[in-house]
Coordinates of N, CA, C and O in Angstrom, one line a residue:
M1 N -85.6 -0.5 21.8 CA -84.7 -1.3 20.9 C -84.5 -0.7 19.4 O -83.3 -0.8 19.2
D2 N -85.3 0.1 19.2 CA -85.4 0.4 17.9 C -84.3 1.7 18.0 O -83.8 2.1 17.0
R3 N -84.5 2.3 19.1 CA -83.7 3.5 19.1 C -82.1 3.2 19.0 O -81.2 3.9 18.7
R4 N -81.9 2.2 19.9 CA -80.2 1.6 20.1 C -80.1 1.2 18.3 O -78.6 1.5 17.9
K5 N -80.6 0.4 17.8 CA -80.4 0.3 16.2 C -80.3 1.6 15.4 O -79.2 1.7 14.6
L6 N -80.9 2.7 15.6 CA -80.9 3.9 14.8 C -79.6 4.6 15.6 O -79.0 5.3 14.7
N7 N -79.2 4.8 16.7 CA -78.0 5.2 17.2 C -76.7 4.7 16.6 O -75.9 5.4 16.2
K8 N -76.9 3.4 16.6 CA -75.8 2.4 15.9 C -75.3 2.8 14.4 O -74.4 2.9 13.9
K9 N -76.5 2.6 13.8 CA -76.6 3.3 12.2 C -76.1 4.7 12.2 O -75.3 4.9 11.3
K10 N -76.4 5.6 12.9 CA -75.8 6.9 12.7 C -74.2 7.1 12.8 O -73.7 7.8 12.5
S11 N -73.8 6.1 14.0 CA -72.3 6.3 14.1 C -71.6 5.7 13.3 O -70.5 5.7 13.3
Q12 N -72.3 4.6 12.4 CA -71.5 4.0 11.5 C -71.1 4.8 10.2 O -70.1 4.6 9.6
K13 N -71.9 5.9 9.9 CA -72.0 6.7 8.8 C -70.6 7.1 8.8 O -69.8 7.0 7.8
G14 N -70.0 7.8 9.9 CA -68.7 8.6 9.8 C -67.5 7.2 9.7 O -66.4 7.6 9.0
I15 N -67.7 6.0 10.1 CA -66.7 5.3 10.1 C -66.6 4.6 8.7 O -65.7 4.3 8.2
A16 N -67.7 4.4 7.8 CA -67.5 4.2 6.6 C -67.0 5.2 5.8 O -65.9 4.5 4.8
L17 N -66.9 6.4 6.0 CA -66.0 7.3 5.4 C -64.6 7.0 5.5 O -64.0 7.3 4.5
L18 N -64.2 7.4 6.8 CA -63.2 7.0 7.0 C -62.5 5.3 6.5 O -61.2 5.7 6.3
E19 N -63.0 4.4 6.8 CA -62.8 3.3 6.1 C -62.2 3.7 4.4 O -61.2 3.0 4.0
A20 N -63.2 4.2 3.7 CA -62.9 4.6 2.4 C -61.7 5.3 2.1 O -60.9 5.1 1.3
L21 N -61.5 6.4 3.0 CA -60.5 7.2 3.0 C -59.1 6.5 3.2 O -58.2 6.6 2.5
I22 N -59.2 5.5 4.2 CA -57.7 4.7 4.5 C -57.9 3.5 3.3 O -56.5 3.6 2.8
A23 N -58.8 3.1 2.8 CA -58.4 2.0 1.6 C -57.8 3.1 0.6 O -57.0 2.6 -0.3
A24 N -58.3 4.2 0.3 CA -57.8 5.0 -1.0 C -56.1 5.3 -0.6 O -55.5 5.0 -1.7
V25 N -55.9 5.7 0.6 CA -54.4 5.9 0.8 C -53.7 4.4 0.6 O -52.6 4.7 -0.1
I26 N -54.0 3.5 0.9 CA -53.5 2.0 0.9 C -53.4 1.7 -0.7 O -52.2 1.5 -0.8
V27 N -54.4 1.9 -1.4 CA -54.0 1.7 -2.7 C -53.1 2.8 -3.2 O -52.7 2.3 -4.1
G28 N -53.3 3.9 -3.0 CA -52.4 5.1 -3.5 C -50.7 4.5 -3.2 O -49.9 4.7 -3.9
I29 N -50.6 4.1 -2.0 CA -49.3 3.6 -1.7 C -49.0 2.6 -2.7 O -47.7 2.4 -3.1
G30 N -49.7 1.3 -2.7 CA -49.7 0.3 -3.8 C -49.1 0.4 -5.1 O -48.2 0.2 -5.6
F31 N -49.8 1.6 -5.8 CA -49.8 2.3 -7.0 C -48.3 2.9 -7.1 O -47.6 2.9 -7.9
A32 N -47.9 3.6 -6.1 CA -46.6 4.5 -6.0 C -45.7 3.3 -6.1 O -44.5 3.5 -6.9
A33 N -45.9 2.5 -5.1 CA -44.7 1.2 -5.2 C -44.5 0.5 -6.7 O -43.4 0.1 -7.1
V34 N -45.6 0.6 -7.0 CA -45.5 -0.5 -8.6 C -44.8 0.5 -9.4 O -43.9 0.3 -10.2
Y35 N -45.4 1.8 -9.5 CA -44.6 2.8 -10.3 C -43.1 2.9 -10.2 O -42.7 3.3 -11.0
G36 N -42.5 2.7 -8.8 CA -41.4 3.0 -8.6 C -40.5 1.6 -9.1 O -39.4 1.8 -9.8
L37 N -41.2 0.6 -9.3 CA -40.7 -0.7 -9.7 C -40.7 -0.8 -11.0 O -39.6 -1.1 -11.7
S38 N -41.3 0.0 -11.6 CA -41.6 0.0 -13.2 C -40.3 0.9 -13.6 O -39.4 0.6 -14.6
V39 N -40.4 2.1 -12.9 CA -39.0 2.9 -13.3 C -37.7 2.2 -13.0 O -36.9 2.5 -14.1
T40 N -37.5 1.8 -12.1 CA -36.1 1.0 -11.7 C -35.9 0.1 -12.6 O -35.0 -0.2 -13.1
S41 N -37.2 -0.9 -13.2 CA -36.9 -2.0 -14.3 C -36.5 -1.2 -15.5 O -35.6 -1.7 -16.4
T42 N -37.1 -0.3 -16.0 CA -36.9 0.6 -16.9 C -35.3 0.9 -17.2 O -34.6 0.6 -18.4
R43 N -34.9 1.5 -16.1 CA -33.1 1.9 -15.9 C -32.5 1.0 -16.2 O -31.4 0.9 -16.8
V44 N -33.0 -0.1 -15.5 CA -31.9 -1.4 -15.4 C -31.8 -2.1 -17.0 O -30.7 -2.2 -17.6
L45 N -33.0 -2.0 -17.3 CA -33.2 -2.6 -18.8 C -32.3 -1.8 -19.7 O -31.7 -1.9 -20.9
L46 N -32.5 -0.4 -19.5 CA -31.7 0.6 -20.7 C -30.4 0.3 -20.5 O -29.5 0.4 -21.5
S47 N -29.7 0.1 -19.2 CA -28.5 0.0 -18.8 C -27.9 -1.3 -19.5 O -26.8 -1.3 -19.7
S48 N -28.9 -2.3 -19.4 CA -27.9 -3.3 -20.0 C -28.1 -3.5 -21.6 O -27.4 -4.0 -22.1
I49 N -29.1 -2.9 -22.3 CA -29.1 -2.6 -23.4 C -27.6 -2.0 -24.2 O -26.9 -2.2 -25.1
E50 N -27.4 -0.9 -23.3 CA -26.3 0.1 -23.5 C -25.0 -0.7 -23.5 O -24.1 -0.6 -24.2
R51 N -25.1 -1.5 -22.1 CA -23.7 -2.4 -21.8 C -23.4 -3.2 -23.1 O -22.5 -3.4 -23.5
E52 N -24.6 -4.0 -23.6 CA -24.3 -5.0 -24.5 C -24.0 -4.2 -26.0 O -23.0 -4.7 -26.9
K53 N -24.5 -3.1 -26.3 CA -24.0 -2.4 -27.5 C -22.4 -2.0 -27.3 O -21.9 -2.3 -28.5
Q54 N -22.5 -1.5 -26.1 CA -20.7 -1.4 -25.8 C -19.9 -2.4 -26.1 O -18.8 -2.6 -26.6
N55 N -20.3 -3.5 -25.7 CA -19.5 -4.8 -25.7 C -19.4 -5.1 -26.9 O -18.4 -5.8 -27.5
M56 N -20.4 -4.9 -28.0 CA -20.4 -5.6 -29.2 C -19.5 -4.4 -30.2 O -18.4 -4.8 -30.9
L57 N -19.3 -3.2 -29.7 CA -18.4 -2.1 -30.1 C -17.0 -2.4 -30.0 O -16.2 -2.5 -30.7
A58 N -16.8 -3.1 -28.5 CA -15.2 -3.1 -28.3 C -14.9 -4.3 -28.7 O -13.8 -4.4 -28.9
T59 N -15.7 -5.4 -29.1 CA -15.4 -6.5 -29.7 C -14.8 -6.2 -31.3 O -13.9 -7.0 -31.7
M60 N -15.7 -5.5 -31.9 CA -15.5 -5.0 -33.2 C -13.9 -4.4 -33.2 O -13.1 -4.7 -34.0
I61 N -13.7 -3.4 -32.3 CA -12.6 -2.9 -32.1 C -11.4 -3.7 -31.8 O -10.4 -3.6 -32.5
Y62 N -11.4 -4.9 -31.1 CA -10.3 -5.5 -30.7 C -10.2 -6.6 -32.0 O -8.9 -6.6 -32.4
E63 N -11.3 -7.0 -32.5 CA -10.7 -7.7 -34.0 C -10.2 -6.8 -34.9 O -9.2 -7.6 -35.5
D64 N -10.5 -5.5 -35.0 CA -9.8 -4.6 -36.1 C -8.4 -4.5 -35.5 O -7.4 -4.5 -36.4
L65 N -8.0 -4.4 -34.3 CA -6.8 -4.3 -33.6 C -5.7 -5.2 -33.8 O -4.7 -5.3 -34.3
I66 N -6.5 -6.6 -33.9 CA -5.7 -7.7 -33.8 C -5.3 -7.7 -35.5 O -3.8 -8.3 -35.6
T67 N -6.1 -7.3 -36.3 CA -5.5 -7.2 -38.0 C -4.6 -6.3 -38.2 O -3.8 -6.6 -39.3
D68 N -4.5 -5.2 -37.2 CA -3.3 -4.2 -37.5 C -2.3 -3.9 -36.3 O -1.8 -2.8 -35.9
K69 N -1.7 -5.2 -36.1 CA -0.8 -5.2 -34.8 C 0.4 -4.3 -35.4 O 1.2 -3.6 -34.3
A70 N 1.0 -4.4 -36.5 CA 1.9 -3.2 -36.8 C 1.8 -1.7 -36.2 O 2.6 -1.1 -36.3
N71 N 0.8 -1.5 -36.5 CA 0.1 0.0 -36.1 C -0.4 0.1 -34.5 O -0.6 1.1 -34.1
L72 N -0.4 -1.0 -33.9 CA -1.2 -1.0 -32.4 C -0.8 0.1 -31.6 O -1.6 0.6 -31.0
I73 N 0.5 0.6 -31.6 CA 0.8 1.4 -30.7 C 0.3 2.9 -30.8 O 0.3 3.9 -30.2
S74 N 0.2 3.0 -32.4 CA -0.6 4.2 -33.2 C -1.8 4.6 -32.3 O -2.4 5.5 -32.4
Y75 N -2.5 3.5 -31.8 CA -3.8 3.8 -31.3 C -3.6 4.2 -30.0 O -5.0 4.6 -29.4
H76 N -2.6 4.4 -29.5 CA -2.5 4.9 -27.9 C -3.3 6.5 -27.8 O -3.0 7.1 -28.4
N77 N -3.9 6.6 -26.9 CA -4.9 7.8 -26.3 C -5.7 8.3 -27.4 O -5.5 9.7 -27.6
Q78 N -6.0 7.6 -28.0 CA -7.1 7.7 -29.4 C -8.4 8.1 -29.0 O -8.8 7.3 -28.3
N79 N -9.2 9.1 -29.4 CA -10.5 9.3 -29.0 C -11.3 9.1 -30.3 O -10.9 10.1 -31.1
F80 N -12.2 8.4 -30.6 CA -13.0 8.3 -31.7 C -14.4 8.8 -31.2 O -15.3 8.4 -32.0
K81 N -14.4 9.9 -30.6 CA -15.8 10.6 -30.2 C -15.9 11.7 -31.4 O -17.0 11.8 -31.8
Q82 N -14.6 11.9 -32.1 CA -15.0 13.1 -33.4 C -13.9 12.3 -34.3 O -13.5 11.1 -34.2
T83 N -14.3 13.1 -35.5 CA -13.7 12.4 -36.5 C -12.1 12.6 -36.6 O -11.8 13.7 -36.0
S84 N -11.4 11.4 -36.7 CA -10.0 11.6 -36.6 C -9.1 12.4 -37.6 O -9.3 12.3 -38.7
N85 N -8.2 12.7 -37.0 CA -7.0 13.6 -37.8 C -5.8 13.0 -37.7 O -4.8 13.4 -37.8
S86 N -5.6 11.5 -37.4 CA -4.6 11.1 -37.4 C -3.6 11.0 -38.6 O -3.9 11.0 -39.6
S87 N -2.4 10.9 -38.3 CA -1.3 11.0 -39.5 C -1.3 9.9 -40.1 O -1.2 9.6 -41.2
T88 N -1.5 8.5 -39.8 CA -1.6 7.3 -40.3 C -2.7 7.0 -40.9 O -3.7 7.2 -40.2
K89 N -2.8 6.7 -42.1 CA -4.2 6.4 -42.8 C -5.0 5.4 -42.4 O -6.0 5.4 -42.1
S90 N -4.4 4.4 -42.3 CA -4.9 3.1 -41.5 C -5.5 3.6 -40.3 O -6.5 2.8 -39.9
V91 N -4.8 4.2 -39.3 CA -5.3 4.5 -38.3 C -6.4 5.4 -38.3 O -7.7 5.3 -37.3
K92 N -6.3 6.5 -39.1 CA -7.5 7.2 -39.2 C -8.7 6.7 -39.7 O -10.1 6.8 -39.4
D93 N -8.5 5.8 -40.6 CA -9.7 5.3 -41.2 C -10.4 3.9 -40.1 O -11.6 4.1 -40.4
M94 N -9.6 3.5 -39.4 CA -10.1 2.5 -38.3 C -10.8 3.6 -37.2 O -12.2 3.1 -36.7
L95 N -10.6 4.7 -36.7 CA -11.0 5.6 -36.1 C -12.2 6.2 -36.1 O -13.3 6.3 -35.6
N96 N -12.3 6.5 -37.6 CA -13.6 7.2 -38.3 C -14.7 5.9 -38.3 O -15.9 6.2 -38.3
K97 N -14.1 4.8 -38.8 CA -14.9 3.2 -38.7 C -15.8 3.3 -37.4 O -16.9 3.2 -37.1
W98 N -14.9 3.3 -36.6 CA -15.3 2.9 -34.9 C -16.5 4.2 -34.5 O -17.3 4.2 -33.7
K99 N -16.2 5.3 -35.0 CA -17.1 6.6 -34.7 C -18.3 6.2 -35.2 O -19.1 6.3 -34.6
S100 N -18.3 6.0 -36.8 CA -19.6 5.6 -37.0 C -20.2 4.8 -36.8 O -21.5 4.8 -36.6
S101 N -19.7 3.6 -36.4 CA -20.1 2.5 -35.5 C -21.0 3.1 -34.3 O -22.0 2.7 -33.8
A102 N -20.2 3.7 -33.5 CA -20.7 3.9 -31.9 C -21.7 5.0 -32.3 O -22.7 4.8 -31.4
D103 N -21.6 5.9 -33.1 CA -22.8 6.8 -33.6 C -24.1 6.0 -33.8 O -25.2 6.3 -33.5
K104 N -24.0 4.9 -34.5 CA -25.0 4.0 -34.8 C -25.7 3.5 -33.9 O -26.9 3.5 -33.7
K105 N -24.8 2.8 -33.0 CA -25.4 2.1 -31.9 C -25.7 2.9 -30.7 O -26.9 2.5 -30.1
S106 N -25.0 4.0 -30.4 CA -25.4 4.9 -29.1 C -25.8 6.3 -29.5 O -25.9 7.1 -28.5
G107 N -25.6 6.7 -30.9 CA -26.2 7.9 -31.2 C -24.8 8.8 -31.2 O -23.7 8.3 -30.6
T108 N -25.2 9.9 -31.7 CA -23.8 10.9 -31.4 C -23.3 11.2 -30.2 O -23.9 11.3 -29.3
A109 N -22.1 11.3 -30.0 CA -21.5 11.4 -28.5 C -21.9 12.8 -28.1 O -21.8 13.8 -29.0
S110 N -22.4 12.8 -26.9 CA -22.8 14.0 -26.1 C -21.3 14.7 -25.5 O -20.3 13.9 -25.5
T111 N -21.6 15.6 -24.7 CA -20.6 16.2 -23.8 C -20.1 15.2 -22.8 O -18.6 15.2 -22.8
N112 N -20.4 14.4 -21.9 CA -20.0 13.4 -21.1 C -19.7 12.0 -21.5 O -19.1 11.4 -21.0
D113 N -20.1 12.1 -22.9 CA -19.6 10.6 -23.3 C -17.9 10.4 -23.6 O -17.4 11.1 -24.0
V114 N -17.7 9.1 -23.8 CA -16.3 8.7 -23.6 C -16.2 7.7 -24.6 O -16.9 6.8 -24.6
R115 N -15.1 7.9 -25.6 CA -15.0 6.7 -26.8 C -13.2 6.6 -26.7 O -12.9 7.7 -27.7
K116 N -12.4 6.2 -25.9 CA -11.2 6.3 -25.9 C -10.6 4.8 -25.9 O -10.9 4.1 -25.1
I117 N -9.3 5.1 -26.5 CA -8.2 3.7 -26.7 C -7.2 3.9 -25.9 O -6.6 4.9 -26.4
S118 N -6.9 3.2 -25.1 CA -5.1 3.3 -24.4 C -4.5 1.8 -24.8 O -5.0 0.7 -24.7
V119 N -3.6 2.0 -25.3 CA -2.8 0.7 -25.8 C -1.1 1.4 -25.0 O -0.4 1.9 -25.2
V120 N -1.1 -0.1 -24.5 CA 0.4 0.2 -23.4 C 1.1 -1.2 -23.8 O 0.6 -2.6 -23.8
K121 N 2.6 -0.8 -24.0 CA 3.2 -1.9 -24.5 C 4.0 -2.6 -23.5 O 4.6 -1.8 -22.6
K122 N 4.3 -4.1 -23.0 CA 4.8 -4.4 -22.1 C 5.6 -5.5 -22.4 O 5.7 -6.1 -23.7
T123 N 6.5 -6.0 -21.7 CA 7.3 -7.0 -22.1 C 7.5 -8.1 -20.7 O 7.4 -7.9 -19.9
G124 N 7.0 -9.3 -21.6 CA 6.8 -10.4 -20.6 C 8.2 -11.1 -20.4 O 9.1 -11.1 -21.2
S125 N 7.9 -11.5 -19.3 CA 9.5 -12.6 -19.0 C 9.5 -13.8 -19.5 O 8.7 -14.8 -19.4
G126 N 10.3 -13.6 -20.6 CA 10.5 -15.0 -21.5 C 9.3 -15.0 -22.5 O 9.6 -16.2 -23.4
K127 N 8.2 -14.5 -22.6 CA 7.0 -14.7 -23.2 C 7.1 -13.5 -24.6 O 6.5 -13.7 -25.2
G128 N 8.0 -12.8 -24.4 CA 7.9 -11.6 -25.4 C 6.9 -10.6 -25.1 O 6.4 -10.5 -24.3
D129 N 7.4 -9.7 -26.3 CA 6.1 -8.3 -26.0 C 4.8 -8.6 -26.1 O 4.3 -9.5 -27.1
Y130 N 4.2 -7.7 -25.7 CA 2.6 -7.9 -25.6 C 1.9 -6.5 -25.3 O 2.7 -5.7 -24.9
Y131 N 0.7 -6.2 -25.6 CA -0.1 -5.0 -25.7 C -1.1 -5.0 -24.7 O -2.1 -6.3 -25.1
V132 N -1.3 -4.2 -24.0 CA -2.5 -4.1 -23.0 C -3.5 -2.9 -23.6 O -3.0 -1.8 -23.7
V133 N -4.6 -3.5 -24.2 CA -5.5 -2.5 -24.7 C -6.6 -2.3 -23.9 O -7.5 -3.3 -23.3
T134 N -7.0 -1.1 -23.7 CA -8.1 -0.6 -22.7 C -9.1 0.4 -23.5 O -8.8 1.0 -24.2
I135 N -10.4 0.0 -23.7 CA -11.4 0.6 -24.3 C -12.4 1.0 -23.4 O -12.7 0.5 -22.8
D136 N -12.3 2.5 -23.1 CA -13.3 3.2 -22.4 C -14.3 3.9 -23.1 O -14.3 4.5 -24.0
L137 N -15.6 3.2 -22.7 CA -16.7 3.9 -23.5 C -18.0 4.2 -22.3 O -18.2 3.4 -21.5
A138 N -18.6 5.3 -22.7 CA -19.6 5.8 -21.7 C -20.4 6.7 -23.0 O -20.5 7.4 -23.8
S139 N -21.7 6.1 -22.5 CA -23.0 6.7 -23.4 C -23.8 7.2 -22.6 O -23.8 7.4 -21.3
R140 N -24.9 7.7 -23.2 CA -26.1 8.4 -22.2 C -25.6 9.5 -21.5 O -26.2 9.6 -20.4
D141 N -24.9 10.3 -22.1 CA -24.1 11.4 -21.3 C -23.6 11.1 -20.3 O -23.3 11.8 -19.2
G142 N -22.7 10.2 -20.3 CA -21.6 9.4 -19.5 C -22.3 8.7 -18.2 O -21.8 8.4 -17.4
K143 N -23.9 8.1 -18.4 CA -24.3 7.6 -17.5 C -24.1 6.0 -17.4 O -24.0 5.2 -16.6
A144 N -24.0 5.7 -18.8 CA -23.6 4.3 -19.1 C -22.0 4.0 -19.2 O -21.7 4.2 -20.6
K145 N -21.0 3.8 -18.1 CA -19.9 3.7 -18.5 C -19.4 2.4 -18.1 O -19.6 1.4 -17.4
N146 N -18.6 1.6 -19.3 CA -17.9 0.5 -19.5 C -16.6 1.0 -19.7 O -16.0 1.4 -20.5
Q147 N -15.6 -0.2 -19.1 CA -14.2 -0.1 -19.6 C -14.3 -1.6 -20.0 O -14.4 -2.7 -19.3
F148 N -13.3 -2.1 -21.2 CA -13.0 -3.4 -21.3 C -11.3 -3.4 -21.6 O -10.8 -2.4 -22.1
K149 N -10.7 -4.3 -21.3 CA -9.3 -4.7 -21.3 C -9.0 -5.9 -21.9 O -10.0 -6.9 -22.0
K150 N -8.1 -6.0 -22.6 CA -7.6 -7.1 -23.6 C -6.2 -7.1 -23.6 O -5.6 -6.1 -23.8
V151 N -5.6 -8.4 -23.6 CA -4.0 -8.5 -24.1 C -4.2 -9.3 -25.2 O -4.4 -10.3 -25.6
I152 N -3.2 -8.1 -26.2 CA -2.8 -9.1 -27.3 C -1.6 -8.9 -27.6 O -0.4 -8.2 -27.3
N153 N -0.9 -10.3 -27.9 CA 0.3 -10.8 -28.2 C 1.2 -10.0 -29.6 O 0.3 -9.6 -30.4
K154 N 2.3 -9.7 -29.2 CA 2.7 -8.9 -30.5 C 3.0 -10.0 -31.5 O 2.8 -9.2 -32.7
D155 N 3.4 -11.0 -31.5 CA 3.1 -11.9 -32.8 C 2.0 -12.5 -33.3 O 1.1 -12.7 -32.5

């Protein structure tokens, strides 16, 4: 009887080592999953923060455009990624203001970043003229892209 117990204990030694190895692999897989979740969560959080910054910038731009309706079409195809050389002083001042604000919120524009305004004049049926203003913003080297559109009445 003692001999059976002794043989059983000897055979258990290898199984305990195998169980420990399997447990280590399972724990490692769990850590890898938690790390992946953490990386994804951080990326989503950064994207959300950047979208909110761009939304605040676009809102500021729309408010400024509403106060400068007389020059609204002058903002068409304007890029405020670099300092502006626009011929109209009010347009130049606004573009430089927006560039400065964008630089503060998202940092200096990199190669793939976009900071562009498009203004299209349209005629409504019986309602008069209006403008469709599109603001394209991309930051974090073009990874955080957003487009904002708003209709501004001429009057």
